[in-house]
mmCIF file of C-alpha atoms and ligand atoms in Angstrom:
data_model
loop_
_atom_site.group_PDB
_atom_site.id
_atom_site.type_symbol
_atom_site.label_atom_id
_atom_site.label_comp_id
_atom_site.label_asym_id
_atom_site.label_seq_id
_atom_site.Cartn_x
_atom_site.Cartn_y
_atom_site.Cartn_z
ATOM 1 C CA UNK S 1 164.755 -38.935 -35.372
ATOM 2 C CA UNK S 2 163.716 -40.617 -31.412
ATOM 3 C CA UNK S 3 160.489 -40.327 -30.287
ATOM 4 C CA UNK S 4 161.756 -38.250 -27.723
ATOM 5 C CA UNK S 5 163.218 -36.131 -29.858
ATOM 6 C CA UNK S 6 160.847 -33.123 -30.775
ATOM 7 C CA UNK S 7 160.590 -32.010 -34.567
ATOM 8 C CA UNK S 8 161.729 -28.376 -35.867
ATOM 9 C CA UNK S 9 158.691 -28.930 -37.742
ATOM 10 C CA UNK S 10 156.441 -28.699 -34.734
ATOM 11 C CA UNK S 11 157.033 -25.573 -34.087
ATOM 12 C CA UNK S 12 158.639 -23.241 -36.386
ATOM 13 C CA UNK S 13 158.941 -20.433 -35.303
ATOM 14 C CA UNK S 14 160.462 -21.589 -31.783
ATOM 15 C CA UNK S 15 162.940 -23.273 -33.865
ATOM 16 C CA UNK S 16 163.765 -20.584 -36.189
ATOM 17 C CA UNK S 17 163.815 -17.780 -34.090
ATOM 18 C CA UNK S 18 166.143 -20.213 -31.860
ATOM 19 C CA UNK S 19 168.513 -20.568 -34.778
ATOM 20 C CA UNK S 20 168.181 -16.959 -35.737
ATOM 21 C CA UNK S 21 169.131 -15.892 -31.943
ATOM 22 C CA UNK S 22 173.133 -15.877 -32.856
ATOM 23 C CA UNK S 23 175.693 -13.629 -33.612
ATOM 24 C CA UNK S 24 176.165 -12.301 -37.046
ATOM 25 C CA UNK S 25 173.648 -14.544 -39.820
ATOM 26 C CA UNK S 26 172.958 -17.877 -40.320
ATOM 27 C CA UNK S 27 173.027 -17.923 -44.080
ATOM 28 C CA UNK S 28 175.251 -14.769 -44.336
ATOM 29 C CA UNK S 29 174.235 -10.872 -45.487
ATOM 30 C CA UNK S 30 175.283 -11.996 -49.070
ATOM 31 C CA UNK S 31 172.088 -12.993 -51.644
ATOM 32 C CA UNK S 32 171.213 -16.585 -52.653
ATOM 33 C CA UNK S 33 173.548 -17.200 -55.682
ATOM 34 C CA UNK S 34 170.570 -18.739 -57.680
ATOM 35 C CA UNK S 35 168.939 -15.641 -57.370
ATOM 36 C CA UNK S 36 171.682 -12.846 -57.761
ATOM 37 C CA UNK S 37 171.996 -14.905 -61.068
ATOM 38 C CA UNK S 38 167.980 -14.533 -62.456
ATOM 39 C CA UNK S 39 167.415 -10.621 -60.437
ATOM 40 C CA UNK S 40 168.121 -9.572 -63.894
ATOM 41 C CA UNK S 41 164.434 -10.349 -65.195
ATOM 42 C CA UNK S 42 163.252 -7.699 -62.906
ATOM 43 C CA UNK S 43 163.901 -3.965 -63.553
ATOM 44 C CA UNK S 44 163.899 -1.313 -60.758
ATOM 45 C CA UNK S 45 160.781 0.341 -59.822
ATOM 46 C CA UNK S 46 158.881 -3.625 -60.415
ATOM 47 C CA UNK S 47 157.648 -5.330 -56.732
ATOM 48 C CA UNK S 48 159.122 -8.241 -55.812
ATOM 49 C CA UNK S 49 157.339 -10.697 -52.350
ATOM 50 C CA UNK S 50 160.219 -12.480 -50.556
ATOM 51 C CA UNK S 51 158.739 -15.338 -49.500
ATOM 52 C CA UNK S 52 160.555 -16.726 -45.666
ATOM 53 C CA UNK S 53 162.851 -14.362 -46.540
ATOM 54 C CA UNK S 54 164.798 -15.286 -42.401
ATOM 55 C CA UNK S 55 167.322 -12.666 -41.978
ATOM 56 C CA UNK S 56 166.731 -10.339 -45.284
ATOM 57 C CA UNK S 57 169.764 -11.112 -46.972
ATOM 58 C CA UNK S 58 167.650 -11.564 -50.197
ATOM 59 C CA UNK S 59 164.795 -8.757 -49.593
ATOM 60 C CA UNK S 60 167.508 -6.208 -48.919
ATOM 61 C CA UNK S 61 169.963 -7.116 -51.860
ATOM 62 C CA UNK S 62 166.946 -6.900 -54.075
ATOM 63 C CA UNK S 63 165.809 -3.536 -52.706
ATOM 64 C CA UNK S 64 168.718 -2.434 -53.393
ATOM 65 C CA UNK S 65 169.205 -2.825 -56.741
ATOM 66 C CA UNK S 66 165.995 -0.124 -57.033
ATOM 67 C CA UNK S 67 163.126 -3.111 -56.286
ATOM 68 C CA UNK S 68 160.115 -2.643 -54.361
ATOM 69 C CA UNK S 69 160.329 -5.100 -52.137
ATOM 70 C CA UNK S 70 157.684 -7.148 -49.554
ATOM 71 C CA UNK S 71 159.200 -9.967 -47.201
ATOM 72 C CA UNK S 72 157.868 -11.911 -44.600
ATOM 73 C CA UNK S 73 158.837 -14.626 -42.328
ATOM 74 C CA UNK S 74 157.471 -16.701 -39.321
ATOM 75 C CA UNK S 75 160.792 -16.264 -37.111
ATOM 76 C CA UNK S 76 160.483 -12.849 -35.782
ATOM 77 C CA UNK S 77 163.960 -12.772 -34.518
ATOM 78 C CA UNK S 78 164.850 -13.186 -38.259
ATOM 79 C CA UNK S 79 162.462 -10.328 -39.374
ATOM 80 C CA UNK S 80 164.301 -8.489 -36.730
ATOM 81 C CA UNK S 81 167.841 -8.815 -37.723
ATOM 82 C CA UNK S 82 166.820 -8.301 -41.478
ATOM 83 C CA UNK S 83 165.219 -4.976 -40.536
ATOM 84 C CA UNK S 84 168.747 -3.822 -38.645
ATOM 85 C CA UNK S 85 170.471 -5.089 -42.082
ATOM 86 C CA UNK S 86 167.873 -2.888 -44.415
ATOM 87 C CA UNK S 87 168.609 -0.268 -41.848
ATOM 88 C CA UNK S 88 172.204 -0.678 -41.895
ATOM 89 C CA UNK S 89 172.509 -1.162 -46.170
ATOM 90 C CA UNK S 90 170.153 2.462 -46.275
ATOM 91 C CA UNK S 91 167.567 0.630 -47.989
ATOM 92 C CA UNK S 92 163.642 -0.237 -47.684
ATOM 93 C CA UNK S 93 161.521 -3.635 -47.841
ATOM 94 C CA UNK S 94 158.153 -3.894 -46.168
ATOM 95 C CA UNK S 95 158.781 -6.721 -43.656
ATOM 96 C CA UNK S 96 156.457 -8.447 -41.994
ATOM 97 C CA UNK S 97 156.615 -11.635 -39.006
ATOM 98 C CA UNK S 98 154.448 -14.067 -40.436
ATOM 99 C CA UNK S 99 153.056 -17.567 -41.600
ATOM 100 C CA UNK S 100 153.038 -18.695 -45.678
ATOM 101 C CA UNK S 101 149.962 -20.158 -44.451
ATOM 102 C CA UNK S 102 148.032 -17.071 -42.841
ATOM 103 C CA UNK S 103 149.947 -14.590 -45.211
ATOM 104 C CA UNK S 104 147.258 -12.032 -46.368
ATOM 105 C CA UNK S 105 148.310 -12.985 -50.108
ATOM 106 C CA UNK S 106 147.648 -10.126 -51.963
ATOM 107 C CA UNK S 107 146.450 -11.545 -56.090
ATOM 108 C CA UNK S 108 147.868 -10.517 -58.638
ATOM 109 C CA UNK S 109 150.348 -8.160 -57.461
ATOM 110 C CA UNK S 110 153.919 -9.044 -57.738
ATOM 111 C CA UNK S 111 156.415 -8.962 -60.428
ATOM 112 C CA UNK S 112 158.272 -11.229 -59.260
ATOM 113 C CA UNK S 113 158.927 -13.837 -56.308
ATOM 114 C CA UNK S 114 161.644 -14.857 -54.514
ATOM 115 C CA UNK S 115 161.392 -18.369 -52.879
ATOM 116 C CA UNK S 116 164.161 -19.674 -51.355
ATOM 117 C CA UNK S 117 164.768 -22.438 -49.220
ATOM 118 C CA UNK S 118 162.097 -22.651 -48.570
ATOM 119 C CA UNK S 119 161.488 -26.328 -48.086
ATOM 120 C CA UNK S 120 159.895 -26.131 -44.542
ATOM 121 C CA UNK S 121 156.813 -27.228 -46.153
ATOM 122 C CA UNK S 122 155.603 -30.338 -46.215
ATOM 123 C CA UNK S 123 153.741 -31.525 -49.354
ATOM 124 C CA UNK S 124 150.088 -30.589 -48.003
ATOM 125 C CA UNK S 125 151.882 -26.967 -46.982
ATOM 126 C CA UNK S 126 154.219 -26.874 -50.502
ATOM 127 C CA UNK S 127 150.990 -26.908 -52.026
ATOM 128 C CA UNK S 128 149.082 -24.143 -50.476
ATOM 129 C CA UNK S 129 152.389 -22.278 -50.293
ATOM 130 C CA UNK S 130 152.650 -22.899 -54.084
ATOM 131 C CA UNK S 131 149.482 -21.887 -54.983
ATOM 132 C CA UNK S 132 149.186 -18.411 -53.305
ATOM 133 C CA UNK S 133 152.743 -17.628 -54.997
ATOM 134 C CA UNK S 134 150.983 -18.386 -58.422
ATOM 135 C CA UNK S 135 148.399 -16.500 -57.267
ATOM 136 C CA UNK S 136 150.329 -13.089 -56.180
ATOM 137 C CA UNK S 137 151.986 -13.004 -59.331
ATOM 138 C CA UNK S 138 150.746 -10.414 -62.331
ATOM 139 C CA UNK S 139 150.375 -12.042 -65.450
ATOM 140 C CA UNK S 140 154.058 -11.822 -66.713
ATOM 141 C CA UNK S 141 155.577 -11.578 -63.167
ATOM 142 C CA UNK S 142 157.936 -13.997 -62.323
ATOM 143 C CA UNK S 143 159.213 -16.635 -59.790
ATOM 144 C CA UNK S 144 162.773 -17.419 -58.975
ATOM 145 C CA UNK S 145 163.136 -20.703 -56.911
ATOM 146 C CA UNK S 146 166.085 -22.383 -55.529
ATOM 147 C CA UNK S 147 166.213 -25.701 -53.357
ATOM 148 C CA UNK S 148 167.551 -28.855 -52.506
ATOM 149 C CA UNK S 149 167.035 -32.139 -54.407
ATOM 150 C CA UNK S 150 167.086 -35.962 -52.694
ATOM 151 C CA UNK S 151 170.727 -36.001 -52.820
ATOM 152 C CA UNK S 152 171.070 -33.707 -50.672
ATOM 153 C CA UNK S 153 169.914 -36.225 -47.744
ATOM 154 C CA UNK S 154 173.867 -37.787 -48.413
ATOM 155 C CA UNK S 155 175.722 -34.562 -48.017
ATOM 156 C CA UNK S 156 174.081 -33.146 -45.555
ATOM 157 C CA UNK S 157 175.409 -29.820 -45.969
ATOM 158 C CA UNK S 158 171.817 -28.042 -44.965
ATOM 159 C CA UNK S 159 167.849 -27.851 -45.630
ATOM 160 C CA UNK S 160 165.670 -30.273 -44.180
ATOM 161 C CA UNK S 161 166.280 -34.144 -43.603
ATOM 162 C CA UNK S 162 163.408 -35.664 -45.369
ATOM 163 C CA UNK S 163 162.978 -36.633 -48.267
ATOM 164 C CA UNK S 164 159.124 -35.511 -49.381
ATOM 165 C CA UNK S 165 160.230 -31.648 -48.621
ATOM 166 C CA UNK S 166 163.201 -31.618 -50.771
ATOM 167 C CA UNK S 167 162.377 -31.158 -55.067
ATOM 168 C CA UNK S 168 162.463 -33.243 -58.182
ATOM 169 C CA UNK S 169 162.373 -31.657 -61.434
ATOM 170 C CA UNK S 170 159.604 -33.513 -61.947
ATOM 171 C CA UNK S 171 158.049 -32.313 -58.665
ATOM 172 C CA UNK S 172 158.444 -28.725 -59.837
ATOM 173 C CA UNK S 173 157.508 -29.523 -63.361
ATOM 174 C CA UNK S 174 153.964 -31.413 -61.737
ATOM 175 C CA UNK S 175 153.364 -28.567 -59.947
ATOM 176 C CA UNK S 176 154.403 -25.581 -61.887
ATOM 177 C CA UNK S 177 152.855 -26.935 -65.421
ATOM 178 C CA UNK S 178 150.567 -24.427 -65.474
ATOM 179 C CA UNK S 179 153.631 -21.476 -65.761
ATOM 180 C CA UNK S 180 155.644 -21.212 -68.936
ATOM 181 C CA UNK S 181 159.480 -22.441 -67.764
ATOM 182 C CA UNK S 182 162.204 -20.366 -68.037
ATOM 183 C CA UNK S 183 164.781 -22.432 -66.600
ATOM 184 C CA UNK S 184 164.585 -25.844 -64.490
ATOM 185 C CA UNK S 185 168.098 -26.935 -63.520
ATOM 186 C CA UNK S 186 169.422 -29.289 -60.826
ATOM 187 C CA UNK S 187 172.983 -29.301 -60.419
ATOM 188 C CA UNK S 188 175.469 -29.677 -57.886
ATOM 189 C CA UNK S 189 177.641 -26.855 -56.421
ATOM 190 C CA UNK S 190 179.610 -25.584 -53.013
ATOM 191 C CA UNK S 191 177.839 -23.147 -51.128
ATOM 192 C CA UNK S 192 178.980 -20.734 -48.707
ATOM 193 C CA UNK S 193 176.233 -19.308 -47.609
ATOM 194 C CA UNK S 194 177.213 -18.467 -43.869
ATOM 195 C CA UNK S 195 177.072 -21.761 -41.466
ATOM 196 C CA UNK S 196 173.792 -22.363 -42.684
ATOM 197 C CA UNK S 197 174.535 -23.696 -45.898
ATOM 198 C CA UNK S 198 177.972 -24.686 -46.566
ATOM 199 C CA UNK S 199 179.621 -26.924 -48.308
ATOM 200 C CA UNK S 200 178.741 -29.766 -51.376
ATOM 201 C CA UNK S 201 175.259 -28.963 -52.299
ATOM 202 C CA UNK S 202 172.631 -31.198 -54.282
ATOM 203 C CA UNK S 203 170.673 -28.058 -55.727
ATOM 204 C CA UNK S 204 167.495 -27.123 -58.050
ATOM 205 C CA UNK S 205 166.643 -24.272 -59.470
ATOM 206 C CA UNK S 206 163.504 -22.464 -61.222
ATOM 207 C CA UNK S 207 163.117 -19.455 -63.403
ATOM 208 C CA UNK S 208 159.231 -19.602 -64.171
ATOM 209 C CA UNK S 209 156.400 -17.128 -66.273
ATOM 210 C CA UNK S 210 152.810 -16.883 -65.365
ATOM 211 C CA UNK S 211 150.822 -16.438 -68.231
HETATM 212 C C1 SAM E 301 166.389 -22.135 -44.721
HETATM 213 S S1 SAM E 301 165.756 -20.694 -44.289
HETATM 214 C C2 SAM E 301 165.595 -19.735 -45.867
HETATM 215 C C3 SAM E 301 165.648 -18.019 -45.663
HETATM 216 C C4 SAM E 301 165.868 -17.452 -46.439
HETATM 217 N N1 SAM E 301 164.888 -17.521 -47.311
HETATM 218 C C5 SAM E 301 167.098 -17.242 -46.941
HETATM 219 O O1 SAM E 301 166.972 -17.904 -48.535
HETATM 220 O O2 SAM E 301 167.972 -16.876 -46.121
HETATM 221 C C6 SAM E 301 163.759 -20.954 -44.290
HETATM 222 C C7 SAM E 301 162.941 -19.857 -43.655
HETATM 223 O O3 SAM E 301 161.862 -20.387 -43.468
HETATM 224 C C8 SAM E 301 161.020 -20.011 -42.643
HETATM 225 N N2 SAM E 301 159.567 -19.719 -42.459
HETATM 226 C C9 SAM E 301 159.574 -21.832 -41.063
HETATM 227 N N3 SAM E 301 158.504 -22.022 -41.278
HETATM 228 C C10 SAM E 301 157.625 -21.202 -42.073
HETATM 229 C C11 SAM E 301 156.189 -20.765 -42.194
HETATM 230 N N4 SAM E 301 155.245 -21.447 -41.785
HETATM 231 N N5 SAM E 301 155.922 -19.400 -42.799
HETATM 232 C C12 SAM E 301 156.839 -18.808 -42.909
HETATM 233 N N6 SAM E 301 158.301 -19.000 -43.092
HETATM 234 C C13 SAM E 301 158.373 -19.933 -42.610
HETATM 235 C C14 SAM E 301 161.760 -19.780 -41.395
HETATM 236 O O4 SAM E 301 161.718 -19.333 -40.227
HETATM 237 C C15 SAM E 301 163.421 -19.279 -42.203
HETATM 238 O O5 SAM E 301 163.528 -17.900 -42.263
#
C-alpha cells in the first residue's frame, strides 16, 4: 500500500459503511457455513452474541433457530441493513452500533458467541477482543469462530491483506488455551458468500468452550 493510499483500518466505520452502502448484501444473506455447521451446540432459548455482525446474515439466521441474539457492528449502514433483514424474515435481534473496544461487554452472560471473520483486529486489538469474548461467555458457553489463514494472501478472495491479522492454529491455540478446544480445523473451500468472500479460500475454524 503506498503512502498516499489511505488504510481501510484508519477509518473502519467509514470504510465499512461505504462497502455496505450498495445494493444487495456484501456477504450474502445466508449464514456462514462454519457457523451453520456448528450451531446445533446451542439450543432454542439460549443467548448468543454475534460480534462484528455486519449486515446481519449470521445473527438473523441464529434468531430464526429460536436463539435469543444480541449483535453489534461498528458500521451503522451494515446494522441498518441487518435490521431490515431481521424485519423481512420476521425475527427479533437486539442490534447495536458499536466499536468492539467500546462495546459494554456483559460478563458471564452468553451461551454462545459467534465471531465470524473479525480479522479487522490487529494483534493488539485482537488480544482485547478475544479477552472480552471469553469473559462474556458463561462457564460452559461456546465460541464459534471463523477466519482466514496466512495462505489466504495468495488467494486474495476476501479478508484483510495483512498477515498479522490472519490466524494460524498456533495463534488460536495460544489465544484460547484457557478454553476447552472442541474443534480447530485448517482447511480450504470454495466460498460463495456474496461478492465479499468468493472463490478458493484458506480457512480456519474454531469451536471452544469456556471452563
Ligand atoms: C468481514 S466483515 C464480517 C461481517 C460478519 N461477521 C459476517 O460474517 O458477515 C467484518 C466486520 O467487522 C466490522 N468491524 C470492523 N472494525 C470493527 C470494530 N472496531 N468494531 C466492531 N466491528 C468492526 C465491519 O463493519 C464488518 O461488518
